mmCIF file of C-alpha atoms and ligand atoms in Angstrom:
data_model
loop_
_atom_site.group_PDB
_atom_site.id
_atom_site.type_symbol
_atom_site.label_atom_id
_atom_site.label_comp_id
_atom_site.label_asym_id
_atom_site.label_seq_id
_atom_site.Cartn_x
_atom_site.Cartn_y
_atom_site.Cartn_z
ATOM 1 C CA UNK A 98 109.914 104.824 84.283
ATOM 2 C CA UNK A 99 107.067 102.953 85.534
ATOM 3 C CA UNK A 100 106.833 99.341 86.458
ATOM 4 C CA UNK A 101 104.835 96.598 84.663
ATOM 5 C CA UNK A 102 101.253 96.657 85.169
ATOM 6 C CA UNK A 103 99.004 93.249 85.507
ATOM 7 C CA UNK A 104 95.174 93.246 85.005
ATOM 8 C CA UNK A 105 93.372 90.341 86.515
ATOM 9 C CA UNK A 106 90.076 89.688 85.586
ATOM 10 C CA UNK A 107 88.444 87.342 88.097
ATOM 11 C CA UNK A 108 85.735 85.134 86.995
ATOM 12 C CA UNK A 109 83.019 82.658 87.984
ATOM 13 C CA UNK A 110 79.645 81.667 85.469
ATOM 14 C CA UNK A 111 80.042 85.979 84.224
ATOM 15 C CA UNK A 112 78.416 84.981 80.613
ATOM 16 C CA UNK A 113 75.378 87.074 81.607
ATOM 17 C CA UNK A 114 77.491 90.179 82.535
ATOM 18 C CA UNK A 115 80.806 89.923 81.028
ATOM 19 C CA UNK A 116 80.045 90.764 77.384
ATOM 20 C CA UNK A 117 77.915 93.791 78.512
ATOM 21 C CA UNK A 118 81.280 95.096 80.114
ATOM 22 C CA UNK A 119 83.704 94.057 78.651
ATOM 23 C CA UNK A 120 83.835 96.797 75.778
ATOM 24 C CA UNK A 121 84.093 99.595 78.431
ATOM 25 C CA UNK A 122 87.420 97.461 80.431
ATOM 26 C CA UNK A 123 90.280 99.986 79.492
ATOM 27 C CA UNK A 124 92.702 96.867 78.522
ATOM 28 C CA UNK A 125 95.505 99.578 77.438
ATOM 29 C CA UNK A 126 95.974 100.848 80.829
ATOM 30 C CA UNK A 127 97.887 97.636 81.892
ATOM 31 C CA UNK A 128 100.785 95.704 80.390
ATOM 32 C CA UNK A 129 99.365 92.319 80.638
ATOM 33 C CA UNK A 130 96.085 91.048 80.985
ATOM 34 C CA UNK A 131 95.015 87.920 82.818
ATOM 35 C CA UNK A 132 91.397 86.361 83.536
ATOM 36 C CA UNK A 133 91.115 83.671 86.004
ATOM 37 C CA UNK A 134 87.952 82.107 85.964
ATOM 38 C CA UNK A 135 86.975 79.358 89.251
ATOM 39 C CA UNK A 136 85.834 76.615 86.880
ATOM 40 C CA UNK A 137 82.697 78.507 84.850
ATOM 41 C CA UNK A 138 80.288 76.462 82.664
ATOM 42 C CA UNK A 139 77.963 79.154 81.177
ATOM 43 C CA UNK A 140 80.904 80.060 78.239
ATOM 44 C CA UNK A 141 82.570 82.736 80.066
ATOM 45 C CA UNK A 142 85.527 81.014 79.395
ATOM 46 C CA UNK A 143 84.965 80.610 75.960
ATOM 47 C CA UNK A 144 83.822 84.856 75.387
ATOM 48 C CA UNK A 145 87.391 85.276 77.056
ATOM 49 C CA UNK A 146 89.065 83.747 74.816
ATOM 50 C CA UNK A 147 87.091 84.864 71.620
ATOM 51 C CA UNK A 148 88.408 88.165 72.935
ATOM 52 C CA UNK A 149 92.421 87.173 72.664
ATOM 53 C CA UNK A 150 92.342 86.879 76.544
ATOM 54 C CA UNK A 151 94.709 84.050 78.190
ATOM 55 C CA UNK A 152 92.633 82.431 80.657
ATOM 56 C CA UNK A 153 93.925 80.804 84.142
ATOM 57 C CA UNK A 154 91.846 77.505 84.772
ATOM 58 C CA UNK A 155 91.168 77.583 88.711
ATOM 59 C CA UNK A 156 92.534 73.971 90.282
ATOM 60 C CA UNK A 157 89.434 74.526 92.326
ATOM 61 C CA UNK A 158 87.009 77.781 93.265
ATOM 62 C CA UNK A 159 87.415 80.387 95.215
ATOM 63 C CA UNK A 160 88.243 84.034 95.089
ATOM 64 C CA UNK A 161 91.462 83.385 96.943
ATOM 65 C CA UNK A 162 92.720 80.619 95.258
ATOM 66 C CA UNK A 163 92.412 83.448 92.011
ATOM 67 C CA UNK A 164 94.270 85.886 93.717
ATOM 68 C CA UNK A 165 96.845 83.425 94.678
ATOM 69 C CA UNK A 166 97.236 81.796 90.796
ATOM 70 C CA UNK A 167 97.529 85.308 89.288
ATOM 71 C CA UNK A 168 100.287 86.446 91.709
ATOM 72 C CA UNK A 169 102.373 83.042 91.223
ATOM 73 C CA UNK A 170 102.098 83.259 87.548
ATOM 74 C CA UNK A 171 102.823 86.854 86.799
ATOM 75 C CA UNK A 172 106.560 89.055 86.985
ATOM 76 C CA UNK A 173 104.446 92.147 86.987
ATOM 77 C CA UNK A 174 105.530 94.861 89.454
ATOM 78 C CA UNK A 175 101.742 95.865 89.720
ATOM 79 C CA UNK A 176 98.471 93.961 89.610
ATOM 80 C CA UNK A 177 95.067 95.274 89.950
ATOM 81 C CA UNK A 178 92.559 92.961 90.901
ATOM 82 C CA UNK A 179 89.069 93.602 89.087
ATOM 83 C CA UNK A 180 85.921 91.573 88.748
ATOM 84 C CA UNK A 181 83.766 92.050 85.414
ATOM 85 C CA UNK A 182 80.516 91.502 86.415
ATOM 86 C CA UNK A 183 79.068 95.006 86.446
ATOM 87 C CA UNK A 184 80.053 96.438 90.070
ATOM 88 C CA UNK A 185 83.119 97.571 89.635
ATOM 89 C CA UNK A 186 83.833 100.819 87.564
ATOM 90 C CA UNK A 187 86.099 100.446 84.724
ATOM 91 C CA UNK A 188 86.570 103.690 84.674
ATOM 92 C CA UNK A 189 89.100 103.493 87.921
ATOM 93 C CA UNK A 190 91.475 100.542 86.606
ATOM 94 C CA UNK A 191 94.072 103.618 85.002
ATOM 95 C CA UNK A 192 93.304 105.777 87.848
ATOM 96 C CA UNK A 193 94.579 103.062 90.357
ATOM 97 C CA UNK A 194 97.402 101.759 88.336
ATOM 98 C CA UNK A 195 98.098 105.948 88.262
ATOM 99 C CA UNK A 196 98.083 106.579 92.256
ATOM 100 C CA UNK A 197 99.495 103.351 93.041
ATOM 101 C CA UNK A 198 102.563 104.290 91.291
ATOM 102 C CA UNK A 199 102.558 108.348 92.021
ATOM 103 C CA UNK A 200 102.198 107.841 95.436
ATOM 104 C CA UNK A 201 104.263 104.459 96.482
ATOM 105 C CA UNK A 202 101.402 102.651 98.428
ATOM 106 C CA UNK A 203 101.884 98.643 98.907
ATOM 107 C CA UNK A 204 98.128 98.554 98.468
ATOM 108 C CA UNK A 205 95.404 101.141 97.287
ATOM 109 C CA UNK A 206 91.803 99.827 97.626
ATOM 110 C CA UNK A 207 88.594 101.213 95.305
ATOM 111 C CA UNK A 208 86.692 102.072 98.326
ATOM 112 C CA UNK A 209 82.978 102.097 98.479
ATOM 113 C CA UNK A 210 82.866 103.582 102.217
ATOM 114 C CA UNK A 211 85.195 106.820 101.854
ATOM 115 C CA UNK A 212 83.946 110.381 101.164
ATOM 116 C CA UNK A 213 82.810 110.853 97.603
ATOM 117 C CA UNK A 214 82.287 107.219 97.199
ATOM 118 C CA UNK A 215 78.950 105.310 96.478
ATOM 119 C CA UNK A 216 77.811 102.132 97.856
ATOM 120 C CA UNK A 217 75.056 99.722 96.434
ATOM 121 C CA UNK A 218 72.947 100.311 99.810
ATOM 122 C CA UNK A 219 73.511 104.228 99.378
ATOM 123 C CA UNK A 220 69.828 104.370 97.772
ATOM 124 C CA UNK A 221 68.476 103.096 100.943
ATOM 125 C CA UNK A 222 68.349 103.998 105.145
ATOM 126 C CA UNK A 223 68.745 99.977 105.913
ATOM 127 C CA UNK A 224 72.029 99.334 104.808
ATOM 128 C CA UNK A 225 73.038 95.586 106.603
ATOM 129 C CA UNK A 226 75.371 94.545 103.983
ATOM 130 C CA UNK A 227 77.578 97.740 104.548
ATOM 131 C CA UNK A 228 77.407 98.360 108.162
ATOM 132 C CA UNK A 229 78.464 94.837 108.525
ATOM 133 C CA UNK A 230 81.422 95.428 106.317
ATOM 134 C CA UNK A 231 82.245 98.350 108.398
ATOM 135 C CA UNK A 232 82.330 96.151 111.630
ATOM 136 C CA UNK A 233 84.877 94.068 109.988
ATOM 137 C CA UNK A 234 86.929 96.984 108.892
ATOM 138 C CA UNK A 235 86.745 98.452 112.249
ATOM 139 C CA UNK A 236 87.830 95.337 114.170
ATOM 140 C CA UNK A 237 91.179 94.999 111.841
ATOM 141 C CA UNK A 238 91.882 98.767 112.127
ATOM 142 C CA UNK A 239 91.665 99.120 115.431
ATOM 143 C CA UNK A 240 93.929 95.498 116.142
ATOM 144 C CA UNK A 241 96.439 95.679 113.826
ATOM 145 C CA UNK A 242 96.443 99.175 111.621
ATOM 146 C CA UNK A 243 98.659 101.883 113.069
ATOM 147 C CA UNK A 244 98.914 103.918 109.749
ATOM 148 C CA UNK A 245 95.311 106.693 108.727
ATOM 149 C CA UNK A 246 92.663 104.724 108.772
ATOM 150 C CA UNK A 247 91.393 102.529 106.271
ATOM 151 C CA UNK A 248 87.742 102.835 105.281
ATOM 152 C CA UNK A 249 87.000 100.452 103.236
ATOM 153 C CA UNK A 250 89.410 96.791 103.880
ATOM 154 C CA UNK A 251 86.795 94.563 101.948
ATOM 155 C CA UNK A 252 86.351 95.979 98.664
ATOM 156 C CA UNK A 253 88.083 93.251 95.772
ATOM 157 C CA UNK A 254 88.493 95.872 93.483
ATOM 158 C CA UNK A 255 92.283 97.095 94.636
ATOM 159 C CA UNK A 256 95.994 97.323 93.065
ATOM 160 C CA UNK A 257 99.179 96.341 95.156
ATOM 161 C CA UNK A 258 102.458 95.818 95.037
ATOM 162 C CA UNK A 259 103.149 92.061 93.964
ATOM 163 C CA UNK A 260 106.288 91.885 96.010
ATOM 164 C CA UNK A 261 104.233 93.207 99.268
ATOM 165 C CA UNK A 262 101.895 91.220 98.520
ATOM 166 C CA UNK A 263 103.875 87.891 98.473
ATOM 167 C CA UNK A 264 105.097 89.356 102.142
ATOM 168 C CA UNK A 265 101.654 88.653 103.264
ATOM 169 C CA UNK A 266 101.353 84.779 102.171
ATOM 170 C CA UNK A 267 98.020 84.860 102.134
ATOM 171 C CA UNK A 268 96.328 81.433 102.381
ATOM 172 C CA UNK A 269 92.143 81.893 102.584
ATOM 173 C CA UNK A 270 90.542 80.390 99.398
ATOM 174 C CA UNK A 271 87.418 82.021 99.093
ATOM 175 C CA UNK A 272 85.825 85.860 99.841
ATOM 176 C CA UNK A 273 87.769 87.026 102.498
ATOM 177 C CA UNK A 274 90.745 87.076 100.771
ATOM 178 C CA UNK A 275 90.990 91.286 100.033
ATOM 179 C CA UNK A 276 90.569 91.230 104.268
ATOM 180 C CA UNK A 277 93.096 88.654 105.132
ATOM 181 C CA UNK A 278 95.318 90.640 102.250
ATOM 182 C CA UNK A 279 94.810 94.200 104.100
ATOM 183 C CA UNK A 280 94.798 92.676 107.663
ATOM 184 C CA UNK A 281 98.047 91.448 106.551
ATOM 185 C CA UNK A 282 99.330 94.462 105.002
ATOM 186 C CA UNK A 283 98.337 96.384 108.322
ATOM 187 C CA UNK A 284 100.260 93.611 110.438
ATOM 188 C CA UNK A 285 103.069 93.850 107.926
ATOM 189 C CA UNK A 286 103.365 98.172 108.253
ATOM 190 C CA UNK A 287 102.620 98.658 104.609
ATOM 191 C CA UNK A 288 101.047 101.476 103.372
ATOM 192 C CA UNK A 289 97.736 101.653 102.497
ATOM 193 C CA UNK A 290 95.874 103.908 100.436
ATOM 194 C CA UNK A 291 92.019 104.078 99.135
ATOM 195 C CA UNK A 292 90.516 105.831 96.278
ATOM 196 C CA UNK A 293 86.688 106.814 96.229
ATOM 197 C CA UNK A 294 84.827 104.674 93.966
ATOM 198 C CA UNK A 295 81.360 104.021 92.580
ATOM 199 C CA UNK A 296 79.632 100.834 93.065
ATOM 200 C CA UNK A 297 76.911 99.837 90.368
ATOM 201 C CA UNK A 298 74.532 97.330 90.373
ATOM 202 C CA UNK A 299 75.396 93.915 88.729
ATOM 203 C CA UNK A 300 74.914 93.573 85.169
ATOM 204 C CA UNK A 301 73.388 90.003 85.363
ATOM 205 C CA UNK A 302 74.027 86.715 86.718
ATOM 206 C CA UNK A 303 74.242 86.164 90.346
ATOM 207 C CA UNK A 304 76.600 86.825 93.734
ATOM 208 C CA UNK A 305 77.718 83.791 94.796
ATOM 209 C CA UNK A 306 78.766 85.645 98.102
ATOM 210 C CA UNK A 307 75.485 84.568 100.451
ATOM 211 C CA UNK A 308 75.231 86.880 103.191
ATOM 212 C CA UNK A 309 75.266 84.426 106.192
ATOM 213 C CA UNK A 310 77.831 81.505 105.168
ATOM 214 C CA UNK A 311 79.990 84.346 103.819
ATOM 215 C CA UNK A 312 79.870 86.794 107.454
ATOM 216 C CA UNK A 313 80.591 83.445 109.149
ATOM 217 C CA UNK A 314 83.847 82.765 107.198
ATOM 218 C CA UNK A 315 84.627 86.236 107.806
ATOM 219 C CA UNK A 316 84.452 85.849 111.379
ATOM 220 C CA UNK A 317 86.669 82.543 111.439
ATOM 221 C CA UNK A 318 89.412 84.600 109.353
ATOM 222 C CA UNK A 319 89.237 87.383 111.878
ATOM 223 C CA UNK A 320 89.512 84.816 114.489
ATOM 224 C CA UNK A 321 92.552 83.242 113.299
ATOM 225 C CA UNK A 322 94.533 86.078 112.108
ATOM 226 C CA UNK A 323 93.676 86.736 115.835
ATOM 227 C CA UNK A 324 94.847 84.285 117.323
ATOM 228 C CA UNK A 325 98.577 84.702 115.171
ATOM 229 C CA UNK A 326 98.799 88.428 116.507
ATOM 230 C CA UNK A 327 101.030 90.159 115.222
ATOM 231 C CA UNK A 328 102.484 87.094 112.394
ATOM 232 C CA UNK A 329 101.185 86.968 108.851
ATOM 233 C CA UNK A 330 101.120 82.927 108.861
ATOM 234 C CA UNK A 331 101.536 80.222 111.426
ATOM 235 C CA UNK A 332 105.469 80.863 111.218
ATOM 236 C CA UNK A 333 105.451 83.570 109.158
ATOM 237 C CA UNK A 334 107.277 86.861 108.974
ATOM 238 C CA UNK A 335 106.676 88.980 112.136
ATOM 239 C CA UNK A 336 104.967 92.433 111.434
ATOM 240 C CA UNK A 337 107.020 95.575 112.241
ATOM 241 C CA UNK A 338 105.005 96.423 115.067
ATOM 242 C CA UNK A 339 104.989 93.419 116.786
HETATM 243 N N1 GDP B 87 88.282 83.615 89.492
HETATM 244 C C1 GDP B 87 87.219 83.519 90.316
HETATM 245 N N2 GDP B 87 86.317 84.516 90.384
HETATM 246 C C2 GDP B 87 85.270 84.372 91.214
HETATM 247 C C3 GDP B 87 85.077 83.236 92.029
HETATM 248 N N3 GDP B 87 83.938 83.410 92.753
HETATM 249 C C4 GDP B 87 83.432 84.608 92.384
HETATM 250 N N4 GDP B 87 84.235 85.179 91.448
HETATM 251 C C5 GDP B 87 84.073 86.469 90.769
HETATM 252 O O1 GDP B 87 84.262 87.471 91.739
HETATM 253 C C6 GDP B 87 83.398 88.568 91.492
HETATM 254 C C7 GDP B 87 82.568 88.863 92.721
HETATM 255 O O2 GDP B 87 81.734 87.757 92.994
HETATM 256 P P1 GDP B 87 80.227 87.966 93.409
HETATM 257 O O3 GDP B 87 79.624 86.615 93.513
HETATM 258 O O4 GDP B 87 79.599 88.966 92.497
HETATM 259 O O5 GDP B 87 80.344 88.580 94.857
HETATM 260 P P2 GDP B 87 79.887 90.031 95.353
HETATM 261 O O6 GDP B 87 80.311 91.027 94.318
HETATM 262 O O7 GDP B 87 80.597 90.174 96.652
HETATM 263 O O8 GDP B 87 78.404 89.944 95.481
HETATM 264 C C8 GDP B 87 82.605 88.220 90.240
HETATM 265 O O9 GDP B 87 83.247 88.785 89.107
HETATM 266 C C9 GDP B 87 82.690 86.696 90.203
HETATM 267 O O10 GDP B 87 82.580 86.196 88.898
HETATM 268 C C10 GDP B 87 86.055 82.185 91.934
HETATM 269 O O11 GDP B 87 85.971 81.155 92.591
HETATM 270 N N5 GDP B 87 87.092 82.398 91.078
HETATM 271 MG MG1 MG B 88 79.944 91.279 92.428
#
């Protein structure tokens, strides 16, 4: 028998994008379905609900505050993670759900980096926004991963375990919330798996992820899961390879 699936559908101003998607989201595949949505005025909120969707209310933005408010409010056994706003394949939300739970991983990620997957920059020779992802993903393999490695430790689009992921505490607000969440997974000895996924271009709207003051938070959350080693918060749990 197979545990209870949670969809979360994160949001922020998606009114552009979200109704040109939301037909193909295979709602089915999961028990319960969630949006969270960072405090949107465009009437994303509003399409939710005209959809029967129950709709989280952010205390205040920020991809990781989301993450957070989903896992506190749900009893699911599973949650994938999955953001409507066109670059995401809605085709992979069963297929995730499906290896998560065949195979026993704390966390799978939809990776964009791994053999057979496709990344937005693909198209093109000058790829910044990638290699700098792998950079990141390089620096948190090589400190604190001692399972295969991980290609892709960025991507939001991922299911996990909700009671591995309340192991890792996690505590960053905004973007780099899916690497805090696999750094600590790593630190913890979870199990980590990836599936290959296809990354489209955005269906409208706008990224609210700006390349520099986004790479600069990035580097401050490397920095301070640095500086705890081997401990997934200040006096957190100690990870099992400590
Ligand atoms: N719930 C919630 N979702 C957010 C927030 N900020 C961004 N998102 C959503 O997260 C997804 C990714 O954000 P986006 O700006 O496209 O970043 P990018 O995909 O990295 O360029 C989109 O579906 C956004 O609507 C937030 O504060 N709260
Ligand atoms: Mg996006």
């Amino acid at each position: 028998m197979r545990g209870k699936r949670l969809l979360v559908l994160l949001t922020f101003n998606e009114a552009e994008a979200l109704p040109k998607i939301f037909d193909r989201l295979p709602l089915s595949a999961a028990d319960e379905v969630l949006a969270v949505d960072g405090g949107s005025k465009d009437g994303t909120i509003e399409f939710l609900r005209s959809k029967g969707l129950k709709v989280l209310n952010q205390p205040r933005p920020g991809r990781g505050v989301a993450f957070r408010l989903a896992l506190e409010s749900t009893d699911a056994d599973t949650i994938c993670y999955y953001s409507p706003d066109g670059n995401e394949d809605p085709g992979d939300i069963p297929k995730i759900f499906e290896k998560i739970e065949a195979e026993g991983q704390d966390l799978v990620v939809a990776s964009r980096m791994m053999n057979g997957a496709y990344n937005e920059e693909d198209v093109h020779w000058w790829r910044p926004r990638k290699w700098v992802n792998q950079l990141f993903t390089l620096a948190a393999n090589l400190l604190w991963n001692r399972g295969p490695y991980v290609e892709d430790t960025i991507n939001g689009f991922r299911a996990v375990r909700a009671d591995s992921l309340r192991r890792c505490a996690c505590d960053a607000d905004g973007f780099p919330i899916e690497y805090q969440m696999s750094i600590r997974m790593m630190k913890l000895g979870c199990v980590i798996g990836e599936m290959p996924t296809h990354e489209y271009p955005r269906l409208g709207g706008r990224s609210t992820a700006e390349s520099w003051p986004t790479g600069v938070i990035f580097v401050k959350t490397l920095l301070r899961e640095m500086s705890m080693g081997h401990r997934v918060g200040r006096n957190g749990t100690v990870g099992g390879h400590g």
